[in-house]
mmCIF file of C-alpha atoms in Angstrom:
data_model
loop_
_atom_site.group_PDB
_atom_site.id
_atom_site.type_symbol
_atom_site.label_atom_id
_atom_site.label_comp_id
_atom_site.label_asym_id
_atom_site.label_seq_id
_atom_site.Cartn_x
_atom_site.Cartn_y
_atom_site.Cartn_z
ATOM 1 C CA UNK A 1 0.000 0.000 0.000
ATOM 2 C CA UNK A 2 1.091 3.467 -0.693
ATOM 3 C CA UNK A 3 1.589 6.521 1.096
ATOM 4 C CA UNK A 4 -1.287 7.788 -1.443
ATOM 5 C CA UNK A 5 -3.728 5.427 -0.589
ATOM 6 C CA UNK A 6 -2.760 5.536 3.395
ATOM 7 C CA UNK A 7 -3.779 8.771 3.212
ATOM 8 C CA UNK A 8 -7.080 8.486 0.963
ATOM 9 C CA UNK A 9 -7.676 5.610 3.571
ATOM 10 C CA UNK A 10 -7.296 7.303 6.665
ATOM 11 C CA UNK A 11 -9.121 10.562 5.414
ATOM 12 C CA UNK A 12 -12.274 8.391 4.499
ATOM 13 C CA UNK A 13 -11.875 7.311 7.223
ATOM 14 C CA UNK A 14 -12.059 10.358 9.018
ATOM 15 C CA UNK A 15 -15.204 11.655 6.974
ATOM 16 C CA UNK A 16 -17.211 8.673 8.048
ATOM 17 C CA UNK A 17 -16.086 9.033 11.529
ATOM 18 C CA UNK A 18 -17.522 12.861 11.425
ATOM 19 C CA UNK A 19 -20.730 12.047 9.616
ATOM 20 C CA UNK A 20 -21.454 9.355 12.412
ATOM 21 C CA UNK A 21 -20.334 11.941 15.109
ATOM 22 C CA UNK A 22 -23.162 14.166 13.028
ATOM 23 C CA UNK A 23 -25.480 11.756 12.436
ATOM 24 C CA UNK A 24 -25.329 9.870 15.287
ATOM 25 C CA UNK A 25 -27.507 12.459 17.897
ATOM 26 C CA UNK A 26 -30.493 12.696 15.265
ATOM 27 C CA UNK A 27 -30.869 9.150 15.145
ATOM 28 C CA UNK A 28 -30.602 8.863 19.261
ATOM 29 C CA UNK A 29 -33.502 11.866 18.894
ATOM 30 C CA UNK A 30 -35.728 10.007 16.427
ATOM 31 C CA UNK A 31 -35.526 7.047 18.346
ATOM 32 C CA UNK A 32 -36.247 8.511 21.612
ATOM 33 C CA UNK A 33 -39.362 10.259 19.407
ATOM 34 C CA UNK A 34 -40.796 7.066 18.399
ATOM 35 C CA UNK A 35 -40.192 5.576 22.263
ATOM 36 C CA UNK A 36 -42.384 8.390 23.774
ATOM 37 C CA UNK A 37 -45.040 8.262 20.681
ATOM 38 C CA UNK A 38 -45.417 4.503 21.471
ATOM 39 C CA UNK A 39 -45.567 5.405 25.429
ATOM 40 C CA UNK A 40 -48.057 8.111 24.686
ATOM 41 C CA UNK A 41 -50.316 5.343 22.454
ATOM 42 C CA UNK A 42 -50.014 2.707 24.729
ATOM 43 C CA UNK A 43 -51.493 5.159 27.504
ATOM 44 C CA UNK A 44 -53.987 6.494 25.744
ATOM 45 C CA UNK A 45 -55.501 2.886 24.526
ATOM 46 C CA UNK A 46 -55.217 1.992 28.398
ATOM 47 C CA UNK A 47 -57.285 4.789 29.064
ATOM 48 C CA UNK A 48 -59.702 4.268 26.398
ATOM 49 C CA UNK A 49 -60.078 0.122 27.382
ATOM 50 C CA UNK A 50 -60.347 1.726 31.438
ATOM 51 C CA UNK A 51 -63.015 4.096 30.625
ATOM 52 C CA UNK A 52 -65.355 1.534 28.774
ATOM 53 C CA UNK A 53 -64.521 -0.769 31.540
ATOM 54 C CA UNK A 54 -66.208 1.536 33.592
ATOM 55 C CA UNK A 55 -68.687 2.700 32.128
ATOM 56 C CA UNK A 56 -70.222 -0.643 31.329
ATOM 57 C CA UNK A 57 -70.095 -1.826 35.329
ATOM 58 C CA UNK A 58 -73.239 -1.156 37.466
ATOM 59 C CA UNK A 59 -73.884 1.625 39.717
ATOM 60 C CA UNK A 60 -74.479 -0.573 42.629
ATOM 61 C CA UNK A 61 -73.473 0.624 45.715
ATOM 62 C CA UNK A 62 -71.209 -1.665 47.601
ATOM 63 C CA UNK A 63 -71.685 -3.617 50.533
ATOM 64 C CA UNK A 64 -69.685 -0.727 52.470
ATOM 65 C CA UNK A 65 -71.915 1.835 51.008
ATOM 66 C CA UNK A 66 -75.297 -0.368 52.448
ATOM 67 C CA UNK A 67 -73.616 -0.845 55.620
ATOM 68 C CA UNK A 68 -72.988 2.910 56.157
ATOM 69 C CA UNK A 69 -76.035 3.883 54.668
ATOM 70 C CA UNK A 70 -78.019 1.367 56.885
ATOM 71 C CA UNK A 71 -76.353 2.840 59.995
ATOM 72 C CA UNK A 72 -77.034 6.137 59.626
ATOM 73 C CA UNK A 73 -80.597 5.645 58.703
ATOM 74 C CA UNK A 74 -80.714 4.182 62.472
ATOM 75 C CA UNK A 75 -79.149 6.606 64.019
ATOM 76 C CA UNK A 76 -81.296 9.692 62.786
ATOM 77 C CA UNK A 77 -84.517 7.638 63.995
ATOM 78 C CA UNK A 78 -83.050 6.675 67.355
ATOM 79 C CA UNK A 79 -82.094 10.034 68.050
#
């Protein structure tokens, strides 16, 4: 190998080094993008599949609520 071709060598490889050093931070932002966009879309399905959840269960009181209820009614007419 020549001196000529050592250096053509070495300065490719010194471009490619500098576009990665340039390229490299984008790609760490688009990937973080992408990360949050599928955190964000995971969230919101949860919150969709949570909300019909709830909205389709009954708006039975529960046995706590009865019990409470039940002792305050007997209070007020004791007293």
């Amino acid at each position: 190998m020549t001196t000529e071709q050592t250096q053509t060598l070495l300065a490719m490889i010194a471009v490619l080094g500098m576009f990665v050093l340039l390229v490299l931070p984008s790609l760490i932002g688009a990937a973080r993008d992408r990360r949050i966009d599928r955190q964000i879309r995971e969230a919101q399905e949860r919150d969709r599949s949570e909300a019909q959840k709830s909205s389709s269960r009954s708006t039975v009181p529960s046995t706590a609520t009865w019990y409470a209820d039940g002792r305050r009614s007997k209070k007020l007419v004791s007293s």
